Amino acid sequence: ADQAETEVGRLSGGQKARLSLLLATIDAPHLLILDEPTNHLDMESREALVEALSAYTGAVILVSHDMHLLSLVADRLWLVKGGLVTPYEDDLDAYRKMLLAGDPKPDTRPAAAAPAPKRASRDQIMALRAEVRKCEDRLGKLNDMRDKLATKLANPALYEGAKLTEAEMWQKKYAEVMEGLDRAEDLWLKAQEKLDAAEG
């Protein structure tokens, strides 16, 4: 509140980045395109970004080298390399190992058609388990956010006089988190079904 009148040119790099994120999301767009959004952000702002992206109900295209951010919010990975953008079918751990091994690029050529295996491989099952864990982590974070927002909305002081606009903002955030929860539960159920089918 004490910086509400501060000119943008006098803000620090992190404050400018936070302001840019606010301006990008203020009209509730259906698609966000973020290029290295954690650059110049402090740890608290990075965590706020993760919470906001987890609760966001639209689509997000995120370009980042921040493995921590990607591991928490990414549903699908695409590799940008050599002027090409290709789907990356493995997880971030496999990508990290590939980089450490010095492998210049993953094999992105389409695999030759082969008969479907009768039983899922160990690697496939491990990948499915990782997907289930990721879904469970996201559900846990969204449940925590829902509980915090519910506590805030239960405070009678929030609905007094000039605070009504603030109350409406928190109610909107609560609705977005609930939508995000529905989607996250659906993704978790699908991931669990795939894992059960592979293990069974």
Coordinates of C-alpha atoms in Angstrom, one line a residue, residues 21-131:
L21 CA 2.4 -10.7 -13.8
L22 CA -0.4 -8.8 -12.2
L23 CA -1.1 -6.8 -15.4
A24 CA -1.0 -10.1 -17.4
T25 CA -3.6 -11.8 -15.2
I26 CA -5.9 -8.9 -14.1
D27 CA -8.4 -9.4 -16.9
A28 CA -8.5 -13.2 -16.3
P29 CA -7.3 -14.3 -19.8
H30 CA -7.9 -17.9 -21.0
L31 CA -4.2 -18.2 -22.2
L32 CA -1.0 -17.0 -20.6
I33 CA 2.3 -17.1 -22.4
L34 CA 5.2 -16.7 -19.9
D35 CA 8.9 -16.5 -20.9
E36 CA 11.2 -17.1 -18.0
P37 CA 8.8 -15.7 -15.4
T38 CA 11.0 -16.4 -12.4
N39 CA 13.9 -14.2 -13.6
H40 CA 14.4 -11.4 -11.0
L41 CA 11.8 -12.9 -8.6
D42 CA 12.7 -13.5 -4.9
M43 CA 11.7 -16.9 -3.3
E44 CA 8.5 -15.5 -1.8
S45 CA 7.4 -14.2 -5.3
R46 CA 8.3 -17.5 -6.9
E47 CA 6.1 -19.4 -4.5
A48 CA 3.3 -17.0 -5.1
L49 CA 3.7 -17.6 -8.8
V50 CA 3.5 -21.4 -8.4
E51 CA 0.3 -21.0 -6.3
A52 CA -1.2 -18.6 -8.9
L53 CA -0.4 -20.9 -11.8
S54 CA -1.7 -24.0 -10.0
A55 CA -5.0 -22.3 -9.3
Y56 CA -5.2 -20.7 -12.8
T57 CA -8.0 -22.3 -14.8
G58 CA -6.9 -21.3 -18.3
A59 CA -4.0 -22.6 -20.4
V60 CA -0.4 -21.6 -19.8
I61 CA 2.5 -21.8 -22.2
L62 CA 5.6 -21.5 -20.0
V63 CA 9.1 -21.2 -21.3
S64 CA 11.6 -21.7 -18.5
H65 CA 14.9 -23.1 -17.4
D66 CA 13.6 -23.2 -13.8
M67 CA 13.3 -27.0 -13.1
H68 CA 11.6 -26.4 -9.7
L69 CA 8.9 -24.3 -11.3
L70 CA 8.4 -26.7 -14.1
S71 CA 8.2 -29.7 -11.8
L72 CA 5.4 -28.1 -9.8
V73 CA 3.2 -26.7 -12.6
A74 CA 3.9 -28.4 -16.0
D75 CA 1.4 -31.0 -17.3
R76 CA 3.2 -31.4 -20.6
L77 CA 6.8 -30.8 -21.7
W78 CA 8.0 -29.6 -25.1
L79 CA 11.6 -29.3 -26.0
V80 CA 12.8 -26.2 -27.9
K81 CA 16.1 -27.1 -29.6
G82 CA 17.8 -26.4 -32.9
G83 CA 14.9 -24.3 -34.2
L84 CA 12.4 -27.1 -33.5
V85 CA 9.7 -27.5 -30.9
T86 CA 8.9 -31.2 -30.2
P87 CA 6.9 -33.0 -27.6
Y88 CA 9.1 -34.4 -24.8
E89 CA 7.4 -37.7 -23.7
D90 CA 9.6 -38.3 -20.6
D91 CA 9.7 -36.5 -17.3
L92 CA 12.0 -33.8 -16.0
D93 CA 14.3 -36.3 -14.1
A94 CA 14.9 -38.1 -17.4
Y95 CA 15.7 -34.7 -19.1
R96 CA 18.1 -33.8 -16.3
K97 CA 19.9 -37.2 -16.7
M98 CA 20.1 -36.6 -20.5
L99 CA 21.7 -33.2 -20.0
L100 CA 24.2 -34.6 -17.4
A101 CA 25.1 -37.5 -19.7
G102 CA 25.9 -34.9 -22.4
D103 CA 23.4 -36.3 -24.8
P104 CA 23.0 -33.5 -27.4
K105 CA 19.3 -34.1 -27.9
P106 CA 16.7 -36.8 -27.3
D107 CA 15.7 -38.9 -30.2
T108 CA 12.6 -37.1 -31.5
R109 CA 12.1 -39.3 -34.6
P110 CA 8.8 -41.1 -34.7
A111 CA 9.2 -44.6 -33.5
A112 CA 8.5 -47.4 -36.0
A113 CA 5.1 -49.0 -35.5
A114 CA 5.4 -52.0 -33.3
P115 CA 2.9 -54.3 -31.7
A116 CA 1.7 -53.1 -28.3
P117 CA 3.5 -54.9 -25.4
K118 CA 1.3 -57.2 -23.3
R119 CA 2.6 -55.6 -20.1
A120 CA 3.8 -52.1 -19.5
S121 CA 7.6 -51.8 -19.0
R122 CA 9.2 -50.8 -15.7
D123 CA 10.0 -47.4 -17.1
Q124 CA 6.4 -46.8 -18.2
I125 CA 5.1 -47.8 -14.7
M126 CA 7.7 -45.5 -13.0
A127 CA 6.6 -42.6 -15.3
L128 CA 3.0 -43.2 -14.5
R129 CA 3.7 -43.3 -10.8
A130 CA 5.6 -40.0 -11.1
E131 CA 2.6 -38.5 -12.8

